[in-house]
Short mmCIF file of C-alpha atoms and ligand atoms in Angstrom, two decimals:
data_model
loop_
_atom_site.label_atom_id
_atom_site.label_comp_id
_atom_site.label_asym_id
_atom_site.label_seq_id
_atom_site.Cartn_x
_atom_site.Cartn_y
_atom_site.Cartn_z
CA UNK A 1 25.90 -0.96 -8.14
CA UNK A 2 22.94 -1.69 -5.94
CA UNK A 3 21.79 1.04 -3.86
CA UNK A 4 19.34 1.52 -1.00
CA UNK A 5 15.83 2.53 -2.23
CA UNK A 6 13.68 4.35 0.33
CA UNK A 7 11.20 5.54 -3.05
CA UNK A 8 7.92 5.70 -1.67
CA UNK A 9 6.19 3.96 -5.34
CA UNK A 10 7.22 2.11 -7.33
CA UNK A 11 9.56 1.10 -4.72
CA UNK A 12 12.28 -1.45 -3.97
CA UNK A 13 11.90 -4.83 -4.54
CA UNK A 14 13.19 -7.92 -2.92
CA UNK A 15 16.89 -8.88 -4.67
CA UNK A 16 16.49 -11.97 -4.79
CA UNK A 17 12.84 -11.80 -6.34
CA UNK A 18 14.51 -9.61 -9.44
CA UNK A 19 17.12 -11.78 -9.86
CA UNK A 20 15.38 -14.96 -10.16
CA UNK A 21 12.76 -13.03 -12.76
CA UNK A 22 15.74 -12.21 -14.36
CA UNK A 23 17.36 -15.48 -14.87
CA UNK A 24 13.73 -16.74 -15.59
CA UNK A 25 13.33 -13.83 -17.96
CA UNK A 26 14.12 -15.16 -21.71
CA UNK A 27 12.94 -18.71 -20.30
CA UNK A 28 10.14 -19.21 -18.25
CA UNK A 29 8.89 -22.19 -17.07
CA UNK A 30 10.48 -24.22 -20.13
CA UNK A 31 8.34 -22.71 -22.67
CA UNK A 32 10.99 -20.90 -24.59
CA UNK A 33 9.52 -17.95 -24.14
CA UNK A 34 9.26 -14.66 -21.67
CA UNK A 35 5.96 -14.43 -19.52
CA UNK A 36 5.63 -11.50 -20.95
CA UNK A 37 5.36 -13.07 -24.72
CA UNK A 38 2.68 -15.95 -23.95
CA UNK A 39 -0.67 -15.91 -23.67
CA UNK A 40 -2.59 -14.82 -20.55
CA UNK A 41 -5.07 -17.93 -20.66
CA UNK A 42 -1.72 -20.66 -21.75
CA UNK A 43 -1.59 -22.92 -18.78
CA UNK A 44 1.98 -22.13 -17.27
CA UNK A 45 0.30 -18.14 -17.18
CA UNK A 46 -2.64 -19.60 -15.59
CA UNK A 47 -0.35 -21.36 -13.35
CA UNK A 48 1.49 -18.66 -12.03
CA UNK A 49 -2.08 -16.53 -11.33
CA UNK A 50 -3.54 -18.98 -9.39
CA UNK A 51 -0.62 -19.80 -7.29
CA UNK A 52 -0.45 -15.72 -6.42
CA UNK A 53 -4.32 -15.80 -5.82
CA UNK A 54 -4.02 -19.07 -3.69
CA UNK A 55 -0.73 -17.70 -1.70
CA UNK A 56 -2.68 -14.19 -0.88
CA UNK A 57 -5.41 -16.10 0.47
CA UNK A 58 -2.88 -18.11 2.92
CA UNK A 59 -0.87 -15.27 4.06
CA UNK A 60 -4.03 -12.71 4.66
CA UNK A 61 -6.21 -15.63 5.74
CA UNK A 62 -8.80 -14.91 3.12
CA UNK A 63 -11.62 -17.05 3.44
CA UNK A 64 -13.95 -18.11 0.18
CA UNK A 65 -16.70 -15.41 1.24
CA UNK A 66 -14.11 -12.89 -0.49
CA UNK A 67 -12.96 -12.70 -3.82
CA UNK A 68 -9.43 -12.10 -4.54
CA UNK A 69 -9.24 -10.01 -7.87
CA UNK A 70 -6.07 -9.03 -9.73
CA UNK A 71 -7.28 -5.78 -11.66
CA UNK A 72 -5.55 -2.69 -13.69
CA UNK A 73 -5.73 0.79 -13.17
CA UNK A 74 -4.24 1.45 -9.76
CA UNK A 75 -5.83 2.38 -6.30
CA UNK A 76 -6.79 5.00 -8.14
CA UNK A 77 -9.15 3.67 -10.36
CA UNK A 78 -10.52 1.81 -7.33
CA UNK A 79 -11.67 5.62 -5.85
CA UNK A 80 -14.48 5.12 -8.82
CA UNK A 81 -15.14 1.37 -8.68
CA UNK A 82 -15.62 1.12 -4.98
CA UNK A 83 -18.89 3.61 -5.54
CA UNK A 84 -19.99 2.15 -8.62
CA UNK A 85 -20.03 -1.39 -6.89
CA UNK A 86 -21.18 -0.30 -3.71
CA UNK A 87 -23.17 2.89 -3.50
CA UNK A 88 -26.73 1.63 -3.68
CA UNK A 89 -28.25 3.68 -1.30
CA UNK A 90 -25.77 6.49 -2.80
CA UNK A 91 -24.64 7.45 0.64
CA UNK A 92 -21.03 6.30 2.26
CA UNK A 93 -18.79 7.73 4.41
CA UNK A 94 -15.40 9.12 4.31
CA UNK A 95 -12.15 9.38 6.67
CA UNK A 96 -9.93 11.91 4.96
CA UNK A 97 -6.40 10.79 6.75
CA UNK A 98 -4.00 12.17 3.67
CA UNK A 99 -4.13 13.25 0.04
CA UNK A 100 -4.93 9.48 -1.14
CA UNK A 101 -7.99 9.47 1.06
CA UNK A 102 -9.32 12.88 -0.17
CA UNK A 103 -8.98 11.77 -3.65
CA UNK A 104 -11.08 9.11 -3.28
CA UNK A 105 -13.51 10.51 -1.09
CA UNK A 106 -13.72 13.50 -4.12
CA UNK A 107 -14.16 10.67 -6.82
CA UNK A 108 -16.61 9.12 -4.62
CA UNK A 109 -18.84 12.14 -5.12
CA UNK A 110 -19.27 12.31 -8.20
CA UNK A 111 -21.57 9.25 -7.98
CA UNK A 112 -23.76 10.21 -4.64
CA UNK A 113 -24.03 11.50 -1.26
CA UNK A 114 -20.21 10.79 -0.24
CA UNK A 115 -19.56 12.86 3.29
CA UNK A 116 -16.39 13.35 5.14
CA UNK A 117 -17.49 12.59 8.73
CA UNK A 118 -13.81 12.97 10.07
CA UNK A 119 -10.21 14.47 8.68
CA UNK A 120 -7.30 15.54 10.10
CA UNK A 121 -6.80 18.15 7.82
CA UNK A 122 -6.99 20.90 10.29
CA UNK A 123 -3.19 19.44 11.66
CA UNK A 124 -1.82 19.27 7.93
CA UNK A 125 -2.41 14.86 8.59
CA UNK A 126 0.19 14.34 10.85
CA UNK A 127 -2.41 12.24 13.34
CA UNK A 128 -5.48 9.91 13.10
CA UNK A 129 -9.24 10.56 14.46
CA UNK A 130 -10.05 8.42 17.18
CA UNK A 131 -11.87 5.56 15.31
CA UNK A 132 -14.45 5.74 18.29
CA UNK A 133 -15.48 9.40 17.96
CA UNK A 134 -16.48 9.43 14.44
CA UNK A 135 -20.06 10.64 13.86
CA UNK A 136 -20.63 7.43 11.12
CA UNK A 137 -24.38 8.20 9.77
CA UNK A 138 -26.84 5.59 9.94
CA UNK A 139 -27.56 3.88 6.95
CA UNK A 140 -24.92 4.57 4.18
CA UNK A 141 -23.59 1.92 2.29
CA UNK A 142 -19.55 2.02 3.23
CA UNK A 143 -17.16 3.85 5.33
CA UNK A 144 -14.13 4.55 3.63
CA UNK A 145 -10.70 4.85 4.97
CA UNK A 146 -6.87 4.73 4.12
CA UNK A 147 -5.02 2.18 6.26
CA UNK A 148 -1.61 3.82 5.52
CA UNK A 149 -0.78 7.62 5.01
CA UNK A 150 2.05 7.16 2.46
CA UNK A 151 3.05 11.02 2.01
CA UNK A 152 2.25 11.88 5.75
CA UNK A 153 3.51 8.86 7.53
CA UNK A 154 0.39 8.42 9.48
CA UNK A 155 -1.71 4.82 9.85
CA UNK A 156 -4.51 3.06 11.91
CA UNK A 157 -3.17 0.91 14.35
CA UNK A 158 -6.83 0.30 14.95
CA UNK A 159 -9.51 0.03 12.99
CA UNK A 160 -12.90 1.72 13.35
CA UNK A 161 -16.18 -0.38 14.03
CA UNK A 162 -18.44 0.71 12.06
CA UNK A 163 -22.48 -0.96 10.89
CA UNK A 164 -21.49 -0.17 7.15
CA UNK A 165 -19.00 -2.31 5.68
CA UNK A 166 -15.62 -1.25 6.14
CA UNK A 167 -13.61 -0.21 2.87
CA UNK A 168 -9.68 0.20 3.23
CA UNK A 169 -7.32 1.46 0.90
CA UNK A 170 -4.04 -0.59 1.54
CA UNK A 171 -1.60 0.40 -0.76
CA UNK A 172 0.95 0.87 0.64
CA UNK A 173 0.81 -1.25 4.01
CA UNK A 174 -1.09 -4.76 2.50
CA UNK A 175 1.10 -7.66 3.41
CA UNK A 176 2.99 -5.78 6.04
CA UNK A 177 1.24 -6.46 9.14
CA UNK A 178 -1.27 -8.66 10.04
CA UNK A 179 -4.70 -7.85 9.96
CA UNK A 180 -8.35 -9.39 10.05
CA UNK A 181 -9.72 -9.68 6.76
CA UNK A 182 -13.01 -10.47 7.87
CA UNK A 183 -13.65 -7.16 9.47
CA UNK A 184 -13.78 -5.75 5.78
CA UNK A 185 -16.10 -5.51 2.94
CA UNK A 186 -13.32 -4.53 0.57
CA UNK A 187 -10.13 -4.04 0.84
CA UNK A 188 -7.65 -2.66 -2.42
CA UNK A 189 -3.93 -1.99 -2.90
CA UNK A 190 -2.02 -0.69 -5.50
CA UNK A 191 0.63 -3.31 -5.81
CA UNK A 192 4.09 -0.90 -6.74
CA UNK A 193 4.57 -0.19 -3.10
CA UNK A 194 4.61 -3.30 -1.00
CA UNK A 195 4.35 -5.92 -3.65
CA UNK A 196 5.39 -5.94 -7.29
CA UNK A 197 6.19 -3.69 -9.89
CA UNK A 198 3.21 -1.02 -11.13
CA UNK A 199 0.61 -2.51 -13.37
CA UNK A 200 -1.72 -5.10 -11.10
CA UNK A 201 -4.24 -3.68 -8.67
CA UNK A 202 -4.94 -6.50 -5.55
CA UNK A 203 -9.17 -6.24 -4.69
CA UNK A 204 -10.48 -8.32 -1.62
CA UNK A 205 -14.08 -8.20 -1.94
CA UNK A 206 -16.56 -9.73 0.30
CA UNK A 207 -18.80 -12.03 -2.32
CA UNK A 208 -21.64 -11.10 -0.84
CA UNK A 209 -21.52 -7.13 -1.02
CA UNK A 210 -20.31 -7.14 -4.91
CA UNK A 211 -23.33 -9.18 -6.23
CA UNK A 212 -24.92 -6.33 -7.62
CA UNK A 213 -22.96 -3.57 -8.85
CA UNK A 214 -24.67 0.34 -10.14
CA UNK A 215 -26.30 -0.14 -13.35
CA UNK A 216 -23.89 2.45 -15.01
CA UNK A 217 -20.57 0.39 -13.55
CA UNK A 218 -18.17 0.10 -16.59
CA UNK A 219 -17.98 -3.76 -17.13
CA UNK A 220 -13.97 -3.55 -16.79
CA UNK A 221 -14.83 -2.20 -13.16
CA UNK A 222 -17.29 -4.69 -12.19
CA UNK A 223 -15.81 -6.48 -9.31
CA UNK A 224 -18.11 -9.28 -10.10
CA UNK A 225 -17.20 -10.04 -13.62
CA UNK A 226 -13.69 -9.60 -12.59
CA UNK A 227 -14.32 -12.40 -10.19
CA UNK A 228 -16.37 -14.58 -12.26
CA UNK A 229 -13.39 -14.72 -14.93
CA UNK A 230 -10.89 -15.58 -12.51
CA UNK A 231 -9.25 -11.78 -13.18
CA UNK A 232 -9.08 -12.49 -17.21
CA UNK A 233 -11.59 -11.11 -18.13
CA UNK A 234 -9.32 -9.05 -20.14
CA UNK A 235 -5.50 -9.22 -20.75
CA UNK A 236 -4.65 -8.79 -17.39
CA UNK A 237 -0.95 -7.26 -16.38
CA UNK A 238 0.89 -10.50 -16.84
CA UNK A 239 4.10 -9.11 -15.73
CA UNK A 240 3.25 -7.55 -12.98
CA UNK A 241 1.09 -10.47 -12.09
CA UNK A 242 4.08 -12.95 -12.32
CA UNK A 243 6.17 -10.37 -10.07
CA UNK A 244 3.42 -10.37 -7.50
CA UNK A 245 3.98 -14.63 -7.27
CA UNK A 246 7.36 -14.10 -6.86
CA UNK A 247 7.47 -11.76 -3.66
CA UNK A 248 4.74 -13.69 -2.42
CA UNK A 249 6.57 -16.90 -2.25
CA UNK A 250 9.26 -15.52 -0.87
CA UNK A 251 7.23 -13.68 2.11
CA UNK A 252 5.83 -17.40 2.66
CA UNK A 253 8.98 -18.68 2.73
CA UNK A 254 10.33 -16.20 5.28
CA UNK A 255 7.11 -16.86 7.18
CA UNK A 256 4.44 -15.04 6.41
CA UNK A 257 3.03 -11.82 7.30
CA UNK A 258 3.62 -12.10 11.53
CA UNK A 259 7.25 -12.52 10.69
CA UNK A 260 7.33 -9.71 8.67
CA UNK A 261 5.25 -7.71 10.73
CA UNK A 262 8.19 -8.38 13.38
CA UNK A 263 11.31 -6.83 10.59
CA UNK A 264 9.26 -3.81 10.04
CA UNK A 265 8.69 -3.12 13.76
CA UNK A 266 12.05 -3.80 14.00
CA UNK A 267 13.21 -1.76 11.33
CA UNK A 268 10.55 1.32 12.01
CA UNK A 269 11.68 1.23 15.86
CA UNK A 270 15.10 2.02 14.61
CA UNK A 271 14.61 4.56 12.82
CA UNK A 272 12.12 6.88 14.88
CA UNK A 273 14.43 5.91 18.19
CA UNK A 274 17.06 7.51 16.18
CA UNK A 275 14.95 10.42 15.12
CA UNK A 276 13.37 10.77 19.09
CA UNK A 277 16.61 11.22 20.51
CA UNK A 278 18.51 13.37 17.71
CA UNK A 279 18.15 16.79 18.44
CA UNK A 280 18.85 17.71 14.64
CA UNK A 281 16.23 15.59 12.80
CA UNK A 282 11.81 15.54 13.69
CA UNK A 283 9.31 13.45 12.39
CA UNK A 284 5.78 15.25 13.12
CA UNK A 285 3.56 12.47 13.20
CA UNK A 286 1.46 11.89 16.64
CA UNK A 287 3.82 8.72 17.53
CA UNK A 288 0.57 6.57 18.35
CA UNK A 289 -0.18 7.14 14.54
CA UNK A 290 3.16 6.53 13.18
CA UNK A 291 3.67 4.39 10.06
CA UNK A 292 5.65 1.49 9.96
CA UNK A 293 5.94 2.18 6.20
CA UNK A 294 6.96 5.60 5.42
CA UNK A 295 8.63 7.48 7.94
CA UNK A 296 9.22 11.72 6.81
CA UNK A 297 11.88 13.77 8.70
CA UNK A 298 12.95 17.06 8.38
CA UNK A 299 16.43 18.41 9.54
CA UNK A 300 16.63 22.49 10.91
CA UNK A 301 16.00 23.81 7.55
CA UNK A 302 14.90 23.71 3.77
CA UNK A 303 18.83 24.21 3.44
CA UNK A 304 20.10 21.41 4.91
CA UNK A 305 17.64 19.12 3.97
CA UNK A 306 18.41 19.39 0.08
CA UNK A 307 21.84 19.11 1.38
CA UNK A 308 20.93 15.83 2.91
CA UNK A 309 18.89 14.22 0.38
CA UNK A 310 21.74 15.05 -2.69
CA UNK A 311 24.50 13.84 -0.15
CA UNK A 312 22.48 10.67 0.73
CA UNK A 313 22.34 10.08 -2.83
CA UNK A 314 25.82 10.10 -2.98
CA UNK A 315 26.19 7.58 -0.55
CA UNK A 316 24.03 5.15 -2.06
CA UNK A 317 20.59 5.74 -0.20
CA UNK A 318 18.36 7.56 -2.62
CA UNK A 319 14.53 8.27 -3.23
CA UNK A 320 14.57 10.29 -0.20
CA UNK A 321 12.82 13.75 -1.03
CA UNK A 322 9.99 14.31 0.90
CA UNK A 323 6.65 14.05 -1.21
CA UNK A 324 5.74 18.06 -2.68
CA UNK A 325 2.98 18.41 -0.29
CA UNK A 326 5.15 17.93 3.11
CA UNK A 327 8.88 18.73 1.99
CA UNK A 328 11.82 17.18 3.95
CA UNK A 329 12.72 13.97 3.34
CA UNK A 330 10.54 10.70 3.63
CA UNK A 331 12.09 7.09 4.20
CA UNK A 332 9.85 4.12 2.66
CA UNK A 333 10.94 0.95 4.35
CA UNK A 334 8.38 -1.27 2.75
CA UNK A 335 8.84 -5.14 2.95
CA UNK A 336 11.39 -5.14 0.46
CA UNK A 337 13.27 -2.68 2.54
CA UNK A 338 16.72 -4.88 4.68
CA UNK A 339 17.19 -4.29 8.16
CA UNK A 340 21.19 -3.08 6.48
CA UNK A 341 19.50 -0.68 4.70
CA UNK A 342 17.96 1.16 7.61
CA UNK A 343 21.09 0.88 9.33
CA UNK A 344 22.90 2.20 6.36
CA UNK A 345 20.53 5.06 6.67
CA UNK A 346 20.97 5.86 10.43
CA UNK A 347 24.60 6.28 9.64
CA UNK A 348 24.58 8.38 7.36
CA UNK A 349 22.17 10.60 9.41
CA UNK A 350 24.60 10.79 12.31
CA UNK A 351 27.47 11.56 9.83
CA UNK A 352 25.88 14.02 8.58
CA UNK A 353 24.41 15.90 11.89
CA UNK A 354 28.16 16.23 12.99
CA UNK A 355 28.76 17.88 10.38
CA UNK A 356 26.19 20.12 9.83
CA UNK A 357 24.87 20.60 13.52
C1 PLP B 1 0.19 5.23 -4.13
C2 PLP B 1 -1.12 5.24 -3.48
C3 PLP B 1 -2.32 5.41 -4.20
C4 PLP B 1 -2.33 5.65 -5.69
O1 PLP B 1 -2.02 4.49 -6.33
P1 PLP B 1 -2.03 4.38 -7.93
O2 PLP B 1 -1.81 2.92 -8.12
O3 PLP B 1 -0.93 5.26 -8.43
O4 PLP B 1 -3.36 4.85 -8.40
C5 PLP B 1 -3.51 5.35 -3.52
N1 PLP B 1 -3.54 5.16 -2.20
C6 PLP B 1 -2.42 5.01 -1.46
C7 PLP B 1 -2.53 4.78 0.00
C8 PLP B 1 -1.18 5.04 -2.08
O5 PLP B 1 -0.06 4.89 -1.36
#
């Protein structure tokens, strides 16, 4: 039996999307064979790459002064290869929202002069700086920030301006609400939260700005070879890849990234209404900074909430443990996530508050 899958990453993915790879899965595309038995450079792979490349560029509005790269290694390996493309001055900036956006700004040092210039550390990250009181230096070659605080619920709702080129970490709010590509140099996202299954890494890269990458840059993490071979420069994660396509023609189909910007309003509202007016559950996030993504709750105690997360299991709505670092319970409602689902969830919160209150 399906159940509801509020996992944080790899997450839930659209029905529909597995069941057509499934069908599609010993077949694809009349060759006989799986996608993930032919060759990357055969022409219905090729195919399938450039329709996910050209559909990313409609939905985000991505003009041809960006690349659009489909790389491996996870947002994580993208802490390293946004320095090593970037850092020519060796100075950028850093916005440490969450445990994602320390990481990187701690990679980020070991190849120059990486500051933090603001965190919200001091209130365990339950809020975002104001974007227009951050001391940015003069004269560094990036800021760097995290769009979307996936273990403490947090996100931007705005963006800073800043004279550097703005470098966002999206992974786990890309193709969920709509935002201005142009205001960024780069923007990455691992895809196993919003998009596809683990494997492919999504890089928007303003051309101009990845031209000339750190002499020491691995070649693998060279945003410009990447681009100049179309993303195959290497076996690239094929699956993955073909996954991506999928959910991407489906978001098109249910139009676009407004329209789903509108469900996960929707579907967010919901939930933290329910949360605001329950006396039994709190979310601690400053509400202007609350995610639309990931929403973590606690109940009155450590108790109940282990109570709550096996008896939500139970019931069909797993993956709700809070991440180690924050305890309780956290509900990801990415993309994939039905409005029934979230309902689903609400009821099962008020069935359980009568009983346990
Ligand atoms: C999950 C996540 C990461 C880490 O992604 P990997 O692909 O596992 O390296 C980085 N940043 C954010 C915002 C995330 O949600």
């Amino acid at each position: 039996m399906r159940v509801y899958n509020f996992s944080a990453g790899p997450s839930t993915l659209p029905l529909d999307v597995l069941e057509q790879a499934q069908r599609e899965f010993l077949d694809f595309s009349g060759t006989g064979m799986s996608v993930t038995e032919i060759s990357h450079r055969s022409k219905p792979f090729e195919a399938i790459a450039a329709e996910g490349e050209a559909l990313l560029r409609e939905l985000l509005n991505i003009s041809e002064d960006y690349a659009v790269l489909f790389v491996q290694g996870g947002a994580s390996t993208q802490f390293a290869a946004v320095p090593l493309n970037l850092m020519h001055k060796g100075r950028a900036d850093y916005v440490v929202t969450g445990n994602f956006a320390k990481k990187a700004f701690q990679e980020a040092k070991l190849f120059g002069d990486a500051q933090k210039v603001a965190s919200s550390e001091d209130k365990t990250y339950t809020y975002i700086p104001d974007v227009d009181a951050i001391p940015f230096r003069e004269d560094t070659d990036y800021v760097h920030i995290c769009a979307n605080n996936t273990i403490f619920g947090t996100r931007y709702t705005r963006f800073p301006e800043t004279k550097a080129p703005l470098v966002a970490d999206m992974s786990s709010d890309i193709l969920s609400r709509v935002i201005d590509v142009s205001k960024f140099g780069v923007i990455y996202a691992g895809a196993q939260k919003n998009l596809a299954p683990a494997g492919v890494t999504i890089v928007i890269a303003r051309r101009d700005l990845i031209a000339d990458p750190l002499p020491a840059c691995p070649t693998m993490l060279r945003w410009k070879v990447q681009d100049e071979n179309k993303s195959l420069y290497n076996t690239p994660p094929c699956f993955s890849i073909y996954m991506a396509t999928l959910v991407l023609r489906r978001l098109k189909a249910l139009g676009g990234i407004a329209e789903m910007q509108k469900v996960n309003e929707y579907k967010a509202g919901l939930l933290y209404d329910f949360i605001d007016a329950s006396p039994f559950y709190t979310n601690g996030v400053v509400k202007e900074d609350r995610s639309i993504m990931n929403v973590p709750f606690v109940t009155p105690n450590a108790e109940l909430d282990a109570k709550f997360i096996k008896e939500a299991a139970e019931n069909g709505l797993v993956s709700l443990k809070g991440h180690r670092l924050v305890g309780g319970m956290r509900a990801s409602i990415y993309n994939a996530m039905p409005v029934e689902g979230v309902q689903a969830l609400i009821a099962f919160m008020k069935k359980f508050e009568r009983e346990n209150a």
